[in-house]
Coordinates of C-alpha atoms in Angstrom, one line a residue:
X521 CA 79.5 45.7 -21.5
X522 CA 77.8 48.8 -23.0
X523 CA 74.6 46.8 -23.9
X524 CA 74.5 45.4 -20.4
X525 CA 75.0 48.6 -18.5
X526 CA 73.2 50.9 -20.9
X527 CA 70.6 48.8 -22.8
X528 CA 69.5 50.3 -26.2
X529 CA 66.0 51.7 -26.6
X530 CA 63.4 49.9 -28.7
X531 CA 61.6 51.7 -31.6
X532 CA 62.4 55.1 -33.2
X533 CA 63.4 58.2 -31.2
X534 CA 60.6 60.1 -33.0
X535 CA 57.9 58.0 -31.6
X536 CA 59.7 58.0 -28.3
X537 CA 58.6 61.6 -28.1
X538 CA 55.4 61.7 -30.2
X539 CA 53.8 58.8 -28.3
X540 CA 54.2 60.4 -24.8
X541 CA 53.3 63.8 -26.1
X542 CA 50.0 62.5 -27.6
X543 CA 49.2 60.8 -24.2
X544 CA 50.0 64.0 -22.4
X545 CA 47.8 66.0 -24.7
X546 CA 44.9 63.6 -24.1
X547 CA 45.4 64.0 -20.3
X548 CA 45.7 67.8 -20.7
X549 CA 42.3 67.9 -22.6
X550 CA 40.6 66.0 -19.7
X551 CA 42.1 68.4 -17.2
X552 CA 41.5 71.7 -18.9
X553 CA 38.0 70.9 -20.2
X554 CA 35.5 72.7 -18.0
X555 CA 38.4 73.6 -15.6
X556 CA 36.5 76.6 -14.3
X557 CA 33.6 74.4 -13.2
X558 CA 32.4 74.6 -10.5
X559 CA 32.5 78.4 -10.3
X560 CA 33.1 78.1 -6.5
X561 CA 35.8 77.7 -3.9
X562 CA 36.3 73.9 -3.6
X563 CA 37.5 72.3 -0.4
X564 CA 40.9 73.8 0.7
X565 CA 41.0 76.2 -2.2
X566 CA 39.6 78.6 0.4
X567 CA 43.1 78.7 1.8
X568 CA 45.5 78.2 -1.0
X569 CA 43.8 80.4 -3.7
X570 CA 43.8 83.3 -1.3
X571 CA 47.4 82.7 -0.1
X572 CA 48.6 82.4 -3.7
X573 CA 46.9 85.7 -4.7
X574 CA 48.4 87.4 -1.6
X575 CA 51.9 86.1 -2.6
X576 CA 51.6 87.5 -6.1
X577 CA 50.5 90.9 -4.8
X578 CA 52.5 91.3 -1.6
X579 CA 55.2 88.6 -1.6
X580 CA 53.8 87.0 1.5
X581 CA 50.6 85.5 2.8
X582 CA 48.4 88.1 4.4
X583 CA 45.2 87.9 6.4
X584 CA 42.1 87.7 4.4
X585 CA 39.2 90.0 5.3
X586 CA 36.5 87.9 7.0
X587 CA 36.2 84.2 7.8
X588 CA 38.0 81.9 5.3
X589 CA 35.0 79.5 5.5
X590 CA 32.5 82.3 4.9
X591 CA 30.8 82.0 1.5
X592 CA 30.5 85.8 1.2
X593 CA 34.3 86.1 1.6
X594 CA 34.8 83.4 -1.0
X595 CA 32.5 85.2 -3.5
X596 CA 34.5 88.3 -2.9
X597 CA 37.6 86.4 -4.1
X598 CA 35.8 85.1 -7.2
X599 CA 34.6 88.6 -8.0
X600 CA 38.2 89.9 -7.8
X601 CA 37.3 92.5 -5.2
X602 CA 40.2 94.7 -4.0
X603 CA 39.1 94.7 -0.4
X604 CA 40.3 91.2 0.2
X605 CA 42.8 91.7 3.0
X606 CA 43.0 93.3 6.4
X607 CA 44.3 96.8 6.1
X608 CA 47.9 97.2 7.4
X609 CA 48.7 100.1 9.7
X610 CA 52.3 101.5 9.5
X611 CA 52.7 101.2 13.2
X612 CA 51.2 97.8 13.6
X613 CA 51.9 95.1 11.0
X614 CA 50.5 92.2 13.1
X615 CA 47.0 92.2 11.5
X616 CA 48.6 91.7 8.1
X617 CA 50.7 88.7 9.0
X618 CA 49.1 85.3 8.3
X619 CA 50.5 82.2 9.9
X620 CA 50.7 79.4 7.3
X621 CA 51.7 75.8 7.9
X622 CA 53.2 75.0 4.5
X623 CA 56.2 76.5 2.6
X624 CA 55.3 78.9 -0.2
X625 CA 56.4 77.3 -3.5
X626 CA 53.1 75.5 -4.3
X627 CA 51.2 78.7 -3.6
X628 CA 53.5 80.7 -5.8
X629 CA 52.8 78.3 -8.6
X630 CA 49.0 78.6 -8.1
X631 CA 49.5 82.4 -8.0
X632 CA 51.0 82.4 -11.5
X633 CA 47.6 81.2 -12.9
X634 CA 45.9 84.0 -10.9
X635 CA 48.3 86.5 -12.3
X636 CA 47.7 85.3 -15.9
X637 CA 43.9 84.8 -15.7
X638 CA 42.7 86.6 -12.6
X639 CA 41.4 85.5 -9.2
X640 CA 38.7 83.1 -10.6
X641 CA 38.4 79.3 -10.6
X642 CA 40.1 78.8 -13.9
X643 CA 42.9 81.1 -12.8
X644 CA 43.7 79.4 -9.5
X645 CA 43.4 75.9 -11.0
X646 CA 45.4 76.6 -14.2
X647 CA 48.8 75.7 -12.7
X648 CA 47.5 72.5 -11.2
X649 CA 46.1 71.4 -14.6
X650 CA 49.3 72.4 -16.4
X651 CA 51.5 70.5 -13.9
X652 CA 49.2 67.5 -14.0
X653 CA 49.5 67.3 -17.8
X654 CA 53.3 67.8 -17.7
X655 CA 53.6 65.0 -15.1
X656 CA 51.9 62.6 -17.5
X657 CA 54.5 63.5 -20.2
X658 CA 57.3 63.1 -17.7
X659 CA 56.1 59.8 -16.4
X660 CA 55.7 58.4 -20.0
X661 CA 59.3 59.4 -20.9
X662 CA 60.6 58.1 -17.6
X663 CA 58.8 54.7 -18.0
X664 CA 60.2 54.5 -21.5
X665 CA 63.7 55.0 -20.2
X666 CA 63.2 52.4 -17.5
X667 CA 61.7 49.8 -19.8
X668 CA 63.4 50.8 -23.1
X669 CA 59.9 50.5 -24.6
X670 CA 57.8 53.4 -26.0
X671 CA 54.7 51.4 -25.8
X672 CA 55.1 50.7 -22.1
X673 CA 56.1 54.3 -21.5
X674 CA 52.8 55.4 -23.1
X675 CA 51.0 52.9 -20.9
X676 CA 52.4 54.4 -17.8
X677 CA 51.4 57.9 -18.9
X678 CA 47.9 56.8 -19.8
X679 CA 47.5 55.2 -16.4
X680 CA 48.3 58.5 -14.7
X681 CA 46.1 60.4 -17.1
X682 CA 43.1 58.1 -16.2
X683 CA 43.6 58.0 -12.4
X684 CA 40.7 59.7 -10.7
X685 CA 42.7 61.2 -7.8
X686 CA 45.4 62.6 -10.1
X687 CA 42.6 64.0 -12.3
X688 CA 40.8 65.7 -9.3
X689 CA 44.0 67.1 -7.9
X690 CA 45.0 68.4 -11.3
X691 CA 41.8 70.4 -11.4
X692 CA 41.9 71.8 -7.8
X693 CA 44.1 74.4 -6.3
X694 CA 45.7 72.2 -3.6
X695 CA 49.3 71.7 -3.0
X696 CA 49.6 67.9 -3.4
X697 CA 49.7 67.8 -7.2
X698 CA 52.8 70.1 -7.1
X699 CA 54.4 67.9 -4.5
X700 CA 53.8 64.9 -6.8
X701 CA 55.3 66.8 -9.7
X702 CA 58.6 67.8 -8.1
X703 CA 59.1 64.3 -6.5
X704 CA 58.5 62.7 -9.9
X705 CA 60.8 65.3 -11.6
X706 CA 63.6 64.6 -9.0
X707 CA 63.3 60.8 -9.5
X708 CA 63.3 61.2 -13.3
X709 CA 66.5 63.3 -13.2
X710 CA 68.2 60.6 -11.1
X711 CA 67.2 57.9 -13.6
X712 CA 68.7 60.0 -16.4
X713 CA 71.8 60.6 -14.3
X714 CA 72.1 56.8 -13.7
X715 CA 72.2 56.2 -17.5
X716 CA 74.6 59.0 -18.1
X717 CA 77.1 57.9 -15.4
X718 CA 77.0 54.3 -16.5
X719 CA 77.7 55.4 -20.1
X720 CA 80.8 57.4 -18.8
X721 CA 82.0 54.4 -16.8
X722 CA 81.7 52.1 -19.9
X723 CA 83.6 54.7 -22.0
X724 CA 86.3 54.7 -19.3
X725 CA 86.4 51.0 -19.3
X726 CA 86.6 50.7 -23.1
X727 CA 89.5 53.3 -23.2
X728 CA 91.8 50.8 -21.5
X729 CA 92.3 53.2 -18.6
X730 CA 94.8 52.2 -15.9
X731 CA 93.4 49.8 -13.4
X732 CA 92.2 51.5 -10.2
X733 CA 90.4 49.7 -7.4
X734 CA 87.6 52.3 -7.1
X735 CA 87.3 53.7 -10.6
X736 CA 87.3 57.3 -11.9
X737 CA 85.6 60.5 -10.9
X738 CA 82.4 60.9 -13.0
X739 CA 82.2 64.7 -13.2
X740 CA 79.9 67.3 -11.8
X741 CA 76.7 65.3 -12.6
X742 CA 74.3 68.1 -13.7
X743 CA 71.3 65.7 -13.8
X744 CA 71.9 64.8 -10.1
X745 CA 72.1 68.5 -9.3
X746 CA 68.9 69.1 -11.2
X747 CA 67.4 66.2 -9.1
X748 CA 68.5 67.9 -5.9
X749 CA 66.9 71.2 -7.0
X750 CA 63.6 69.4 -7.8
X751 CA 63.5 67.5 -4.5
X752 CA 64.3 70.7 -2.7
X753 CA 61.4 72.2 -4.5
X754 CA 59.2 69.3 -3.3
X755 CA 60.1 70.3 0.3
X756 CA 59.3 73.9 -0.6
X757 CA 55.8 72.7 -1.4
X758 CA 55.3 70.4 1.6
X759 CA 57.7 69.2 4.2
X760 CA 56.9 65.6 3.4
X761 CA 59.1 65.9 0.4
X762 CA 62.1 65.4 2.8
X763 CA 61.4 61.7 2.9
X764 CA 61.9 61.4 -0.8
X765 CA 65.0 63.6 -0.8
X766 CA 66.8 61.5 1.8
X767 CA 65.8 58.1 0.3
X768 CA 66.6 59.1 -3.3
X769 CA 70.0 60.5 -2.2
X770 CA 70.9 57.2 -0.7
X771 CA 69.5 55.3 -3.7
X772 CA 71.6 57.4 -6.1
X773 CA 74.8 56.5 -4.2
X774 CA 73.9 52.8 -4.2
X775 CA 73.3 53.0 -8.0
X776 CA 76.8 54.5 -8.3
X777 CA 78.4 51.7 -6.3
X778 CA 76.4 49.1 -8.3
X779 CA 77.7 50.6 -11.6
X780 CA 81.3 50.4 -10.4
X781 CA 80.8 46.8 -9.3
X782 CA 79.2 46.0 -12.6
X783 CA 82.3 46.9 -14.6
X784 CA 84.4 44.7 -12.3
X785 CA 86.1 47.2 -10.0
X786 CA 87.5 45.7 -6.9
X787 CA 86.4 48.4 -4.5
X788 CA 83.1 49.8 -5.8
X789 CA 82.0 51.2 -2.4
X790 CA 85.4 52.8 -1.8
X791 CA 85.1 54.4 -5.2
X792 CA 81.6 55.6 -4.5
X793 CA 82.6 57.2 -1.1
X794 CA 85.7 58.8 -2.6
X795 CA 84.4 60.0 -5.9
X796 CA 80.6 60.1 -5.8
X797 CA 79.8 61.1 -2.2
X798 CA 81.4 64.6 -2.3
X799 CA 79.5 65.7 -5.5
X800 CA 76.4 63.9 -4.1
X801 CA 76.5 66.1 -1.0
X802 CA 76.5 69.2 -3.2
X803 CA 73.7 67.9 -5.4
X804 CA 71.5 66.3 -2.8
X805 CA 72.1 68.5 0.3
X806 CA 73.4 72.0 -0.8
X807 CA 71.2 72.3 -3.9
X808 CA 67.9 71.3 -2.1
X809 CA 68.7 73.6 0.8
X810 CA 69.2 76.5 -1.6
X811 CA 66.1 75.7 -3.5
X812 CA 64.0 75.5 -0.3
X813 CA 65.4 78.8 1.1
X814 CA 64.9 80.6 -2.2
X815 CA 61.2 79.8 -2.1
X816 CA 60.9 82.1 0.9
X817 CA 62.4 85.1 -0.9
X818 CA 59.1 87.0 -0.6
X819 CA 59.1 86.5 3.2
X820 CA 62.7 87.8 3.5
X821 CA 62.0 90.8 1.2
X822 CA 58.8 92.2 2.8
X823 CA 57.8 93.3 6.3
X824 CA 54.4 91.6 6.3
X825 CA 55.4 88.0 6.9
X826 CA 54.5 86.1 10.0
X827 CA 57.2 86.4 12.7
X828 CA 59.2 88.7 10.4
X829 CA 60.3 91.2 13.0
X830 CA 61.0 93.7 10.3
X831 CA 61.6 96.7 12.6
X832 CA 64.1 94.8 14.6
X833 CA 65.9 93.4 11.6
X834 CA 66.3 96.8 9.9
X835 CA 67.6 98.5 13.0
X836 CA 71.3 97.6 12.9
X837 CA 72.8 97.5 9.4
X838 CA 73.1 94.7 6.8
X839 CA 75.0 92.2 8.9
X840 CA 72.4 92.4 11.7
X841 CA 69.6 92.3 9.1
X842 CA 70.9 89.0 7.7
X843 CA 71.5 87.4 11.1
X844 CA 68.2 88.6 12.6
X845 CA 66.2 87.6 9.5
X846 CA 67.8 84.1 9.6
X847 CA 66.9 83.8 13.3
X848 CA 63.3 84.8 12.7
X849 CA 63.0 82.4 9.8
X850 CA 64.3 79.5 11.8
X851 CA 61.9 80.3 14.6
X852 CA 59.1 80.2 12.1
X853 CA 60.2 76.8 10.8
X854 CA 60.1 75.5 14.4
X855 CA 56.6 76.9 14.9
X856 CA 55.5 75.0 11.7
X857 CA 57.1 71.8 12.9
X858 CA 55.3 72.1 16.3
X859 CA 52.0 72.6 14.4
X860 CA 52.4 69.5 12.2
X861 CA 53.5 67.2 15.0
X862 CA 50.5 68.2 17.1
X863 CA 47.9 68.1 14.3
X864 CA 45.2 65.7 15.5
X865 CA 42.0 67.6 14.9
X866 CA 39.0 65.5 13.8
X867 CA 37.7 65.9 10.2
X868 CA 34.7 64.1 8.6
X869 CA 36.8 62.9 5.6
X870 CA 40.0 61.9 7.5
X871 CA 41.3 58.4 7.0
X872 CA 44.2 56.1 8.0
X873 CA 47.0 55.0 5.7
X874 CA 46.1 51.4 5.8
X875 CA 42.7 52.4 4.3
X876 CA 44.3 54.3 1.4
X877 CA 45.4 51.5 -1.0
X878 CA 41.8 50.1 -1.0
X879 CA 40.1 53.5 -1.4
X880 CA 38.0 53.0 1.7
X881 CA 37.6 56.7 2.6
X882 CA 37.9 59.3 -0.2
X883 CA 37.4 63.0 0.3
X884 CA 34.4 64.9 -0.9
X885 CA 35.8 68.1 -2.4
X886 CA 32.5 69.5 -3.6
X887 CA 28.8 68.5 -3.1
X888 CA 26.4 71.5 -2.9
X889 CA 22.8 71.3 -1.9
X890 CA 19.7 72.2 -4.0
X891 CA 21.3 71.4 -7.4
X892 CA 19.0 71.7 -10.4
X893 CA 19.1 71.1 -14.1
X894 CA 19.5 67.4 -14.5
X895 CA 15.9 66.6 -15.5
X896 CA 15.2 64.6 -12.4
X897 CA 13.5 65.4 -9.1
X898 CA 16.8 65.3 -7.2
X899 CA 20.2 66.2 -8.7
X900 CA 23.8 65.9 -7.6
X901 CA 27.0 67.8 -8.5
X902 CA 30.0 66.2 -7.0
X903 CA 33.8 66.2 -6.9
X904 CA 35.0 63.1 -5.1
X905 CA 38.7 62.9 -4.5
X906 CA 39.1 59.2 -5.2
X907 CA 41.4 57.1 -7.4
X908 CA 40.3 54.9 -10.2
X909 CA 39.6 51.5 -8.4
X910 CA 40.9 49.3 -11.3
X911 CA 44.2 51.1 -11.1
X912 CA 44.5 51.2 -7.4
X913 CA 43.5 47.5 -6.8
X914 CA 45.8 46.5 -9.7
X915 CA 48.6 48.5 -8.2
X916 CA 48.3 46.5 -4.9
X917 CA 48.9 43.3 -6.9
X918 CA 51.7 45.0 -9.0
X919 CA 53.5 46.1 -5.9
X920 CA 53.5 42.5 -4.6
X921 CA 54.9 41.4 -7.9
X922 CA 57.6 44.1 -7.6
X923 CA 58.6 42.6 -4.2
X924 CA 58.9 39.1 -5.7
X925 CA 60.7 40.4 -8.8
X926 CA 63.3 42.4 -6.8
X927 CA 63.9 39.7 -4.2
X928 CA 64.4 37.0 -7.0
X929 CA 66.4 39.0 -9.5
X930 CA 67.4 42.2 -7.6
X931 CA 66.3 44.3 -10.6
X932 CA 67.0 48.0 -9.8
X933 CA 63.7 49.1 -11.3
X934 CA 61.6 47.0 -8.9
X935 CA 63.7 48.2 -6.0
X936 CA 63.4 51.9 -7.0
X937 CA 59.6 51.7 -7.2
X938 CA 59.3 49.9 -3.9
X939 CA 61.6 52.4 -2.2
X940 CA 59.6 55.4 -3.5
X941 CA 56.3 53.8 -2.5
X942 CA 57.7 52.9 1.0
X943 CA 59.1 56.3 1.8
X944 CA 55.9 58.0 0.7
X945 CA 53.6 55.6 2.6
X946 CA 55.3 54.2 5.7
X947 CA 56.0 57.6 7.5
X948 CA 52.2 58.2 7.5
X949 CA 51.7 54.8 9.1
X950 CA 54.1 55.8 11.8
X951 CA 52.3 59.2 12.4
X952 CA 48.9 57.5 12.4
X953 CA 50.1 55.1 15.1
X954 CA 52.3 57.4 17.2
X955 CA 50.4 60.7 16.9
X956 CA 46.9 59.8 15.7
X957 CA 47.5 62.7 13.2
X958 CA 44.8 64.0 10.9
X959 CA 45.4 62.8 7.4
X960 CA 43.6 62.2 4.1
X961 CA 43.6 60.0 1.0
X962 CA 45.1 62.7 -1.2
X963 CA 48.4 62.4 0.8
X964 CA 49.0 59.5 -1.6
X965 CA 49.4 61.9 -4.5
X966 CA 53.3 61.6 -4.7
X967 CA 52.9 57.8 -5.0
X968 CA 50.5 57.8 -8.0
X969 CA 53.4 57.8 -10.6
X970 CA 55.1 54.9 -8.8
X971 CA 51.8 53.0 -8.7
X972 CA 51.6 53.5 -12.5
X973 CA 55.3 52.4 -12.8
X974 CA 54.6 49.2 -10.8
X975 CA 51.7 48.3 -13.1
X976 CA 53.8 49.1 -16.2
X977 CA 56.8 47.1 -15.1
X978 CA 54.4 44.2 -14.2
X979 CA 52.9 44.4 -17.7
X980 CA 56.4 44.2 -19.1
X981 CA 57.1 41.1 -17.1
X982 CA 53.8 39.6 -18.2
X983 CA 54.4 40.3 -21.9
X984 CA 58.0 39.2 -21.8
X985 CA 61.0 40.2 -23.9
X986 CA 60.8 41.1 -27.6
X987 CA 62.2 37.8 -28.7
X988 CA 59.6 35.2 -29.9
X989 CA 58.1 33.5 -26.8
X990 CA 55.4 31.4 -28.4
X991 CA 51.9 32.1 -26.9
X992 CA 53.3 33.9 -23.8
X993 CA 53.7 37.2 -25.5
X994 CA 50.2 37.1 -27.1
X995 CA 48.6 36.1 -23.8
X996 CA 50.5 38.8 -21.9
X997 CA 49.6 41.5 -24.5
X998 CA 45.9 40.4 -24.4
X999 CA 45.8 40.5 -20.6
X1000 CA 47.5 43.9 -20.5
X1001 CA 45.1 45.2 -23.2
X1002 CA 42.1 44.0 -21.3
X1003 CA 43.3 45.6 -18.1
X1004 CA 43.8 49.0 -19.9
X1005 CA 40.3 48.7 -21.3
X1006 CA 38.9 48.2 -17.8
X1007 CA 40.8 51.3 -16.7
X1008 CA 39.2 53.4 -19.4
X1009 CA 35.7 52.1 -18.7
X1010 CA 36.2 52.6 -14.9
X1011 CA 37.4 56.1 -15.3
X1012 CA 34.6 57.0 -17.8
X1013 CA 32.1 55.6 -15.3
X1014 CA 33.4 57.7 -12.5
X1015 CA 34.0 60.9 -14.6
X1016 CA 30.7 62.6 -13.7
X1017 CA 31.4 62.5 -10.0
X1018 CA 35.1 63.6 -10.5
X1019 CA 34.3 66.6 -12.6
X1020 CA 31.2 68.2 -11.0
X1021 CA 28.8 67.2 -13.8
X1022 CA 25.1 67.7 -12.9
X1023 CA 23.5 64.2 -12.9
X1024 CA 20.5 62.6 -11.3
X1025 CA 21.0 61.6 -7.7
X1026 CA 20.4 58.0 -8.5
X1027 CA 23.3 58.1 -11.0
X1028 CA 25.6 59.6 -8.4
X1029 CA 24.6 57.1 -5.8
X1030 CA 25.3 54.1 -8.2
X1031 CA 28.9 55.4 -8.5
X1032 CA 29.5 55.2 -4.8
X1033 CA 31.5 51.9 -4.5
X1034 CA 31.3 51.7 -0.7
X1035 CA 29.0 53.3 1.9
X1036 CA 32.1 55.1 3.2
X1037 CA 32.3 57.0 -0.1
X1038 CA 29.1 58.9 0.8

């Protein structure tokens, strides 16, 4: 029973940590090398780097002096000038308040790098690079737990390390890499919780406990509470984290019912509703709500936030302060919801969700004119927000394999990967059809770890179990090895246009896979 519900890991625990750490260090080297290049404000860094610095200094986002798109204003930021924001007047705080359409947690994380290293490109990209490297380690450990194989765990981490879109987002002060990190962290905590609760159920079963139709209560479940906090943090970076929160909460409860059924309980769903649902509501509803609200602490504590109504809130005692502050905060959330549901402004790099899996329209993050220093008549210096094609096209095939695997054998791993991919992808399809909303390829960021998991699980199916399988295991290992070699070559080929290297224009042009990449 124990081996069936909690399969043992393969290999030594030491290499179970050393392997993923080495892969993560490799990914960290790629991300931190030349992190301050280009020494310029890249794409939407013009918003988030300034908002983050304002949060660190004032607790809320404040209006930047001058046009956000103005190169002179951006240079002022890089130079660390103190005259960055509109001057506040004691009798009129409105010029200070800046309306922002995303919650503050991701910008707080960016701001930590600016606090440590200053308002410069390395400073505002530091947190993204660190989180990108940590996500590689996390994914490698997660894939090891899901496959019980250190080798396959390292493969998943290496795939994430070598994906072009993950690489670019890990070197840019945008919010999406932080959303990806917290979604992955929440999912990983739930997988650990799944193993821990199954082990408790087996212990209860082996102890010859009295027969009950639904089974025992499994405790407070700290790993599920941690998952709720992480998924609440994902919502505190971008509201799209709510899709993962709801889907993963239901998935966790289904895992509980499945575990109770697996040990032979006569009423597994009754036991789940009676014993698991109450603690699940605490972990996956109350904990995320607290995490989300806590990310707005600076807005509650200072008078400069958008819609804060500080004078009114402080006019009638503490009880009135709390109630009026809550009302103002809810009003602000409604404004943000209205903004997002009506966002349909045209953009030259926008794309539709059905174009994303095939990388038909990436985003140019950086392409300055008049670049010199490559030894050719015309030079290019580019940061193209695009995935590694071998990984992305392979992931399409792997996700189809996950569908067949789950339908034929109902393996929980295939179902979990498909669920995560679906809740991160299908809502954007709906918004594209219903609202014609403006959207971009990098909205796929939270799905990158699950694409790597789909490829890794497919490789495990291809290689087969550890028991001797004749030529199957050798052929599967050879095919997997050849695929990983193609991934390395493909990433190395794209690297100059992902990292702002100065190269001849002809070399840049050869790396544009489709005309739509230009």
